[in-house]
Short mmCIF file of C-alpha atoms in Angstrom, two decimals:
data_model
loop_
_atom_site.label_atom_id
_atom_site.label_comp_id
_atom_site.label_asym_id
_atom_site.label_seq_id
_atom_site.Cartn_x
_atom_site.Cartn_y
_atom_site.Cartn_z
CA MET K 26 38.21 17.56 -1.49
CA ILE K 27 36.71 16.74 -5.19
CA ILE K 28 37.89 20.61 -6.17
CA PHE K 29 41.67 20.08 -5.23
CA TYR K 30 41.52 16.31 -7.02
CA LEU K 31 40.29 17.37 -10.23
CA PHE K 32 42.92 20.91 -9.96
CA TRP K 33 45.39 17.93 -9.32
CA ALA K 34 45.11 16.14 -12.12
CA PHE K 35 45.20 18.87 -14.36
CA PHE K 36 47.74 20.34 -13.29
CA ILE K 37 49.65 16.89 -13.25
CA ALA K 38 49.76 15.50 -16.33
CA ASN K 39 50.06 19.53 -17.93
CA LEU K 40 53.02 19.26 -15.62
CA LEU K 41 54.86 17.08 -16.81
CA GLY K 42 52.98 16.57 -20.08
CA TYR K 43 56.34 17.86 -22.09
CA GLY K 44 56.03 18.89 -25.41
CA GLY K 45 52.50 20.33 -25.40
CA GLY K 46 48.83 19.68 -25.16
CA PRO K 47 49.37 16.40 -27.02
CA ALA K 48 51.62 14.95 -25.29
CA SER K 49 49.86 15.82 -21.90
CA ILE K 50 47.13 13.01 -23.18
CA PRO K 51 48.43 9.98 -21.98
CA LEU K 52 49.16 11.42 -18.60
CA ASN K 53 45.52 12.51 -18.90
CA PHE K 54 44.39 9.20 -19.27
CA GLU K 55 46.04 8.41 -16.17
CA GLU K 56 44.73 10.13 -13.72
CA VAL K 57 41.48 10.51 -15.30
CA VAL K 58 41.01 6.92 -16.37
CA GLN K 59 43.13 4.96 -13.95
CA HIS K 60 43.49 7.34 -10.96
CA PHE K 61 40.09 8.62 -10.10
CA HIS K 62 37.51 6.93 -12.53
CA TRP K 63 35.78 10.12 -13.92
CA LEU K 64 35.70 8.22 -17.44
CA SER K 65 35.58 4.74 -18.39
CA LYS K 66 37.99 3.71 -21.42
CA GLU K 67 35.30 3.87 -23.59
CA GLU K 68 34.13 7.48 -22.86
CA PHE K 69 37.32 8.27 -23.11
CA SER K 70 38.43 7.84 -26.14
CA ASN K 71 35.02 8.99 -27.56
CA MET K 72 35.48 12.07 -25.66
CA LEU K 73 39.40 12.31 -27.55
CA ALA K 74 37.96 12.00 -30.60
CA LEU K 75 35.11 14.78 -30.37
CA ALA K 76 38.25 17.00 -29.10
CA ASN K 77 39.94 15.83 -32.10
CA ALA K 78 37.47 17.32 -34.41
CA LEU K 79 37.66 20.93 -32.70
CA PRO K 80 40.17 22.65 -33.31
CA GLY K 81 41.43 24.50 -30.45
CA PRO K 82 44.24 23.28 -27.89
CA ILE K 83 43.58 19.41 -26.98
CA ALA K 84 45.07 19.64 -23.77
CA THR K 85 42.11 22.75 -22.18
CA LYS K 86 39.84 20.96 -24.26
CA ILE K 87 40.03 18.29 -22.41
CA ALA K 88 40.07 19.85 -19.37
CA ALA K 89 36.82 21.37 -20.32
CA TYR K 90 34.79 18.32 -21.00
CA VAL K 91 36.31 16.25 -17.96
CA GLY K 92 35.78 19.50 -15.23
CA TYR K 93 31.79 19.03 -17.57
CA SER K 94 31.13 15.14 -16.29
CA VAL K 95 32.82 15.88 -12.52
CA LEU K 96 31.44 19.08 -11.76
CA GLY K 97 29.52 21.29 -14.04
CA TRP K 98 30.64 24.33 -14.72
CA PRO K 99 32.51 24.94 -11.75
CA GLY K 100 34.66 21.58 -13.08
CA VAL K 101 35.38 23.56 -16.30
CA PHE K 102 37.30 26.35 -14.52
CA ILE K 103 38.97 24.77 -12.58
CA ALA K 104 40.26 21.87 -14.27
CA LEU K 105 41.23 24.69 -17.20
CA ILE K 106 43.11 26.69 -14.60
CA ALA K 107 45.04 23.89 -13.19
CA THR K 108 45.89 23.32 -16.81
CA VAL K 109 46.71 26.10 -18.00
CA LEU K 110 47.78 28.53 -15.25
CA PRO K 111 51.23 27.41 -13.73
CA SER K 112 53.05 26.75 -17.82
CA ALA K 113 51.34 30.88 -18.93
CA ILE K 114 53.50 32.47 -15.35
CA ALA K 115 56.81 30.12 -16.34
CA LEU K 116 57.22 31.21 -19.17
CA VAL K 117 56.35 34.38 -18.90
CA LEU K 118 58.66 35.66 -15.82
CA LEU K 119 61.55 33.59 -18.50
CA LEU K 120 60.81 35.65 -20.99
CA LYS K 121 60.53 38.72 -18.79
CA LEU K 122 64.25 38.20 -17.64
CA ILE K 123 65.33 37.24 -21.18
CA GLY K 124 64.11 40.78 -21.97
CA ARG K 125 66.04 42.65 -19.27
CA TYR K 126 69.27 42.15 -20.67
CA ARG K 127 67.69 41.01 -23.96
CA GLN K 128 70.22 44.00 -25.33
CA SER K 129 73.30 42.01 -24.25
CA PRO K 130 75.34 39.21 -26.53
CA VAL K 131 74.73 36.19 -24.37
CA VAL K 132 71.20 36.97 -25.36
CA LYS K 133 71.00 37.87 -28.80
CA GLY K 134 73.70 34.89 -29.31
CA MET K 135 70.10 32.99 -27.94
CA THR K 136 68.29 33.73 -29.83
CA LEU K 137 69.99 33.43 -32.35
CA ALA K 138 71.17 29.44 -31.28
CA VAL K 139 67.37 28.70 -31.63
CA GLN K 140 66.53 29.69 -35.13
CA PRO K 141 67.53 26.73 -36.37
CA VAL K 142 66.30 24.63 -34.20
CA ILE K 143 62.52 26.01 -34.08
CA ALA K 144 63.43 25.53 -38.79
CA VAL K 145 64.52 21.73 -38.17
CA MET K 146 61.18 21.23 -35.36
CA MET K 147 58.89 22.75 -37.73
CA LEU K 148 59.97 20.79 -41.17
CA ILE K 149 59.86 17.50 -39.26
CA LEU K 150 56.07 19.11 -37.91
CA THR K 151 55.82 20.32 -42.03
CA TRP K 152 56.54 15.91 -42.44
CA GLU K 153 54.08 14.50 -40.29
CA ILE K 154 51.21 16.35 -40.28
CA GLY K 155 52.07 16.14 -44.25
CA GLY K 156 51.09 12.27 -43.66
CA ASP K 157 48.79 12.61 -41.62
CA ALA K 158 47.19 14.47 -45.25
CA ILE K 159 48.51 12.21 -47.45
CA ARG K 160 47.16 8.92 -45.35
CA SER K 161 43.70 11.20 -44.58
CA ILE K 162 42.71 11.74 -48.58
CA GLY K 163 45.27 10.60 -50.05
CA MET K 164 48.09 12.11 -52.16
CA VAL K 165 46.27 13.39 -55.41
CA GLN K 166 44.37 15.50 -53.15
CA SER K 167 46.71 16.53 -50.25
CA LEU K 168 49.18 18.21 -53.17
CA VAL K 169 46.49 20.14 -54.87
CA ILE K 170 45.37 21.93 -51.75
CA ALA K 171 49.39 22.19 -51.21
CA LEU K 172 50.43 23.93 -54.25
CA ILE K 173 47.62 26.39 -53.81
CA SER K 174 48.01 27.21 -49.74
CA LEU K 175 51.66 27.81 -51.24
CA ALA K 176 50.85 30.10 -53.74
CA ALA K 177 47.47 31.51 -52.03
CA LEU K 178 50.21 32.54 -49.08
CA THR K 179 53.41 34.00 -50.15
CA LYS K 180 52.45 34.26 -53.61
CA PHE K 181 49.08 36.10 -53.31
CA ARG K 182 49.08 37.50 -49.37
CA VAL K 183 46.25 35.91 -48.58
CA HIS K 184 45.03 35.80 -44.76
CA PRO K 185 44.97 31.71 -42.93
CA ALA K 186 41.84 33.01 -41.70
CA PHE K 187 40.22 32.34 -45.40
CA LEU K 188 42.28 30.09 -46.51
CA ILE K 189 41.10 27.48 -43.96
CA VAL K 190 37.91 28.54 -44.50
CA ALA K 191 38.14 27.74 -48.08
CA ALA K 192 39.57 23.91 -47.68
CA PHE K 193 36.37 23.39 -44.53
CA ALA K 194 34.42 23.98 -47.56
CA TYR K 195 35.69 21.63 -49.83
CA GLY K 196 36.30 19.32 -47.12
CA GLY K 197 32.48 18.96 -45.95
CA LEU K 198 31.36 19.54 -48.87
CA VAL K 199 33.13 17.84 -51.71
CA ILE K 200 35.07 15.03 -50.25
CA PRO K 201 32.22 13.35 -48.56
CA LEU K 202 30.75 13.05 -51.59
CA LEU K 203 34.22 11.68 -53.56
CA MET F 27 47.59 50.05 -30.57
CA LYS F 28 43.80 51.68 -30.26
CA HIS F 29 41.82 49.29 -28.83
CA PRO F 30 44.87 46.98 -27.16
CA TYR F 31 42.14 44.42 -25.99
CA ARG F 32 40.28 44.43 -28.81
CA GLU F 33 42.58 43.31 -30.98
CA LEU F 34 43.71 40.82 -28.24
CA ILE F 35 40.74 38.72 -28.30
CA ILE F 36 40.03 39.15 -32.10
CA ALA F 37 43.24 37.65 -32.49
CA MET F 38 43.40 34.79 -30.40
CA THR F 39 39.47 33.78 -30.77
CA ARG F 40 39.89 33.68 -34.25
CA THR F 41 43.86 31.46 -33.38
CA GLY F 42 41.73 29.25 -31.16
CA ILE F 43 38.51 29.00 -33.49
CA LEU F 44 41.05 27.62 -37.07
CA GLY F 45 43.95 25.90 -35.06
CA PHE F 46 42.92 22.55 -35.96
CA GLY F 47 45.14 19.30 -34.85
CA GLY F 48 46.10 20.53 -31.31
CA GLY F 49 48.81 22.85 -30.58
CA PRO F 50 51.58 23.02 -32.85
CA SER F 51 48.90 24.05 -35.70
CA VAL F 52 48.12 26.76 -34.91
CA ILE F 53 51.35 27.82 -34.46
CA PRO F 54 51.47 29.97 -37.95
CA LEU F 55 48.34 31.10 -37.41
CA ILE F 56 49.62 33.08 -34.19
CA ARG F 57 53.00 34.69 -36.11
CA HIS F 58 50.49 35.41 -38.15
CA GLU F 59 48.47 37.64 -35.86
CA ALA F 60 50.95 38.76 -33.85
CA VAL F 61 53.91 38.95 -35.96
CA SER F 62 52.52 40.00 -39.56
CA LYS F 63 48.68 41.60 -38.69
CA PHE F 64 49.29 43.96 -35.19
CA LYS F 65 53.11 43.86 -34.97
CA TRP F 66 52.73 42.86 -31.11
CA ILE F 67 56.11 41.08 -31.55
CA ASP F 68 58.77 41.19 -34.58
CA ASP F 69 59.81 38.04 -36.12
CA ASP F 70 63.37 37.54 -33.80
CA GLU F 71 60.97 37.74 -30.36
CA PHE F 72 58.42 35.51 -32.44
CA GLY F 73 61.31 32.56 -32.49
CA GLU F 74 62.68 32.90 -28.90
CA ILE F 75 59.00 32.72 -27.40
CA LEU F 76 58.51 29.34 -29.20
CA ALA F 77 61.73 27.44 -28.48
CA ILE F 78 61.45 28.76 -24.37
CA ALA F 79 57.36 28.06 -24.81
CA ASN F 80 58.78 24.47 -26.11
CA ALA F 81 61.18 23.53 -23.42
CA LEU F 82 58.91 24.48 -20.43
CA PRO F 83 55.99 22.12 -19.80
CA GLY F 84 51.56 22.33 -20.49
CA PRO F 85 50.04 22.58 -23.94
CA ILE F 86 52.08 25.85 -26.33
CA ALA F 87 49.26 27.40 -27.68
CA THR F 88 47.82 29.00 -24.10
CA LYS F 89 51.80 29.28 -23.47
CA MET F 90 51.83 32.08 -26.01
CA SER F 91 48.72 33.10 -25.89
CA ALA F 92 49.43 34.67 -22.20
CA TYR F 93 52.66 35.70 -22.82
CA LEU F 94 51.16 38.07 -25.90
CA GLY F 95 48.49 38.81 -23.85
CA HIS F 96 50.91 39.99 -20.70
CA LYS F 97 53.15 41.80 -23.52
CA VAL F 98 49.89 44.27 -24.84
CA LYS F 99 48.44 45.05 -21.37
CA GLY F 100 50.22 42.99 -18.78
CA VAL F 101 48.33 39.86 -16.58
CA PRO F 102 44.69 41.96 -17.42
CA GLY F 103 45.60 40.57 -21.87
CA ALA F 104 47.30 37.27 -20.21
CA VAL F 105 43.61 36.19 -19.38
CA VAL F 106 42.09 38.07 -21.85
CA ALA F 107 44.24 36.37 -24.57
CA THR F 108 44.29 32.81 -23.91
CA ALA F 109 40.67 33.24 -22.63
CA ALA F 110 39.53 34.16 -26.34
CA HIS F 111 41.97 31.56 -27.84
CA ILE F 112 40.54 28.50 -25.35
CA LEU F 113 36.67 29.34 -23.92
CA PRO F 114 34.93 29.15 -27.25
CA THR F 115 36.21 25.21 -27.88
CA CYS F 116 35.88 24.05 -24.37
CA VAL F 117 32.33 25.57 -24.20
CA ALA F 118 31.73 24.13 -27.39
CA MET F 119 33.18 20.30 -25.73
CA ALA F 120 31.09 20.98 -22.78
CA ALA F 121 27.69 21.53 -25.28
CA LEU F 122 28.58 18.77 -26.67
CA PHE F 123 28.66 15.98 -24.22
CA ALA F 124 26.13 14.30 -25.02
CA ALA F 125 26.89 14.70 -29.43
CA VAL F 126 30.61 12.44 -28.75
CA ASN F 127 29.24 9.20 -30.76
CA VAL F 128 27.69 10.87 -34.12
CA LEU F 129 30.29 14.04 -34.48
CA SER F 130 33.16 11.71 -34.24
CA HIS F 131 32.04 9.78 -36.15
CA SER F 132 30.81 11.94 -39.23
CA LYS F 133 31.71 12.31 -42.72
CA ILE F 134 31.60 15.56 -42.79
CA VAL F 135 33.72 16.50 -39.88
CA SER F 136 36.45 14.01 -41.70
CA GLY F 137 36.60 15.76 -44.12
CA MET F 138 37.12 19.39 -43.26
CA ILE F 139 40.02 18.23 -40.90
CA GLY F 140 41.60 15.61 -44.63
CA ALA F 141 40.97 19.28 -46.17
CA VAL F 142 43.25 21.53 -44.04
CA THR F 143 45.79 19.37 -43.39
CA PRO F 144 47.17 19.72 -46.15
CA VAL F 145 46.96 23.65 -45.67
CA ILE F 146 48.84 23.93 -42.45
CA ALA F 147 51.99 21.58 -43.65
CA VAL F 148 52.22 23.77 -46.13
CA MET F 149 51.81 26.73 -43.24
CA LEU F 150 54.37 24.67 -41.25
CA GLY F 151 57.24 24.09 -44.51
CA ILE F 152 56.98 28.32 -44.25
CA MET F 153 58.02 29.25 -41.34
CA ALA F 154 60.75 26.00 -41.88
CA TYR F 155 61.42 28.04 -44.17
CA GLU F 156 61.70 31.50 -43.43
CA PHE F 157 63.48 30.04 -39.13
CA GLY F 158 66.19 28.58 -42.21
CA GLN F 159 66.68 31.47 -43.60
CA LYS F 160 67.40 33.95 -40.82
CA ALA F 161 69.66 30.81 -39.14
CA LEU F 162 71.77 30.86 -42.27
CA LYS F 163 71.93 34.95 -41.67
CA GLY F 164 73.36 34.56 -38.52
CA PHE F 165 75.48 31.93 -38.50
CA GLY F 166 76.88 32.06 -42.61
CA LEU F 167 76.10 28.99 -45.02
CA LEU F 168 78.81 26.38 -42.77
CA ALA F 169 77.42 27.67 -39.80
CA GLY F 170 73.81 27.41 -40.47
CA VAL F 171 73.62 23.50 -42.23
CA LEU F 172 76.48 22.67 -39.63
CA PHE F 173 73.29 23.45 -37.02
CA PHE F 174 70.97 22.22 -38.80
CA ILE F 175 72.96 18.58 -39.51
CA LEU F 176 73.02 19.35 -35.89
CA ALA F 177 69.36 20.12 -34.34
CA PHE F 178 68.05 17.54 -37.02
CA LEU F 179 69.57 14.37 -35.41
CA GLY F 180 69.25 15.33 -32.13
CA LEU F 181 65.46 15.58 -33.17
CA GLN F 182 65.22 13.23 -35.36
CA VAL F 183 68.03 11.00 -35.86
CA PHE F 184 68.55 10.14 -31.77
CA SER F 185 64.68 11.13 -30.93
CA ILE F 186 65.83 13.67 -27.61
CA HIS F 187 63.84 15.70 -26.33
CA PRO F 188 62.54 18.99 -28.04
CA GLY F 189 63.14 21.05 -24.83
CA ILE F 190 67.03 19.69 -24.38
CA ILE F 191 67.47 20.51 -27.72
CA VAL F 192 66.36 23.88 -27.39
CA ILE F 193 68.44 24.42 -23.58
CA LEU F 194 71.64 22.53 -25.83
CA PHE F 195 71.27 24.96 -28.23
CA LEU F 196 70.36 28.31 -25.68
CA THR F 197 73.98 27.96 -24.01
CA TYR F 198 75.85 27.30 -26.38
CA GLY F 199 74.07 30.92 -28.25
CA ALA F 200 75.48 32.98 -24.88
CA PHE F 201 78.78 31.96 -25.08
CA HIS F 202 77.89 32.37 -29.75
CA PHE F 203 79.36 36.04 -29.66
CA LYS F 204 81.94 35.37 -27.17
CA LEU F 205 83.60 32.87 -29.29
CA LYS F 206 83.65 34.35 -32.73
CA ARG F 207 84.54 37.51 -30.75
CA LYS F 208 87.89 35.25 -29.48
CA ALA F 209 87.92 33.71 -33.21
CA ALA F 210 87.98 37.08 -34.69
CA ARG F 211 90.55 38.25 -32.12
CA GLU F 212 93.39 35.16 -32.79
CA LYS F 213 92.63 35.77 -36.81
CA ASP F 214 94.01 39.24 -36.78
CA LYS F 215 97.31 38.09 -33.91
CA GLY F 216 97.88 35.65 -37.21
CA VAL F 217 97.44 38.28 -39.43
CA SER F 218 99.51 40.61 -38.41
CA ALA F 219 102.33 38.19 -36.72
CA SER F 220 102.60 36.47 -40.04
#
């Protein structure tokens, strides 16, 4: 029975979590803490802090952690399947349908019309994440790192991975000493 | 594509391990791997996937991994790509079960995250610029700017859900070329009549 509950909790939380991983956090909280009492409030917030400190999608990290604490490794597997599978299948099917009509002016128009929305969404995210950066390491450091990144990515065509590793090295070695 | 599975695993593990700050921050990284590096899809298709992934519920990054994997190697590809993307950090999460308190208060960890945030912001900014350029090229300056303003008003000022905005724009897009042709024909008529 617990297998079914575990599946159900993560299926529902991610199905209703509209707008990507972070949007599903409150819904996960609702299922995991309020409804099924798998974690206490405090455990949940500690888990969230850890999840934020690790890379990768947040929703699957939460699922792995809660799944493990409820049922060990099988729990990890079930919670992950429930989180990932439904929306992945939906996306693949929908895009297959669109792909079949790729040459039609209808689909071409749709592809074009969505570009300004993506541009604006990215712009808003840039603004928000820039704000996070300034709050966390201050204006000067944020701007210097941002300018270096901009030059490296657009002028010198550095692979983003190098840039991220360099930023980690700086953040892990230099920032704690400041 | 000599080693499709190996490419999928390399690309998706790399993006999974380097994507700090949840789903959205990983989008530029996935774009780099899928469009620039391994050329599984072009930029138009990437934009389309991104928009539709945004309109569907569930985590963004896993939806995109599944789609790319499926595109390259069908269902097994989708499983491999998604697993490569999420497994390393999921295993870390379960393994760190006990170390929660120590790590979440570590100065080193918070310093690393702080330093990487501006890098992510710049990557997102570059993407915004490039998609913006594409929109202007496709729509022309006037209509393009008008659509930017509409999208901005909807998303930021009225806080309408991105999924709804995407669906509205897609709906308009379905008729865009028809309307354009009609407008062109009417213009022709006007010119020949005068």
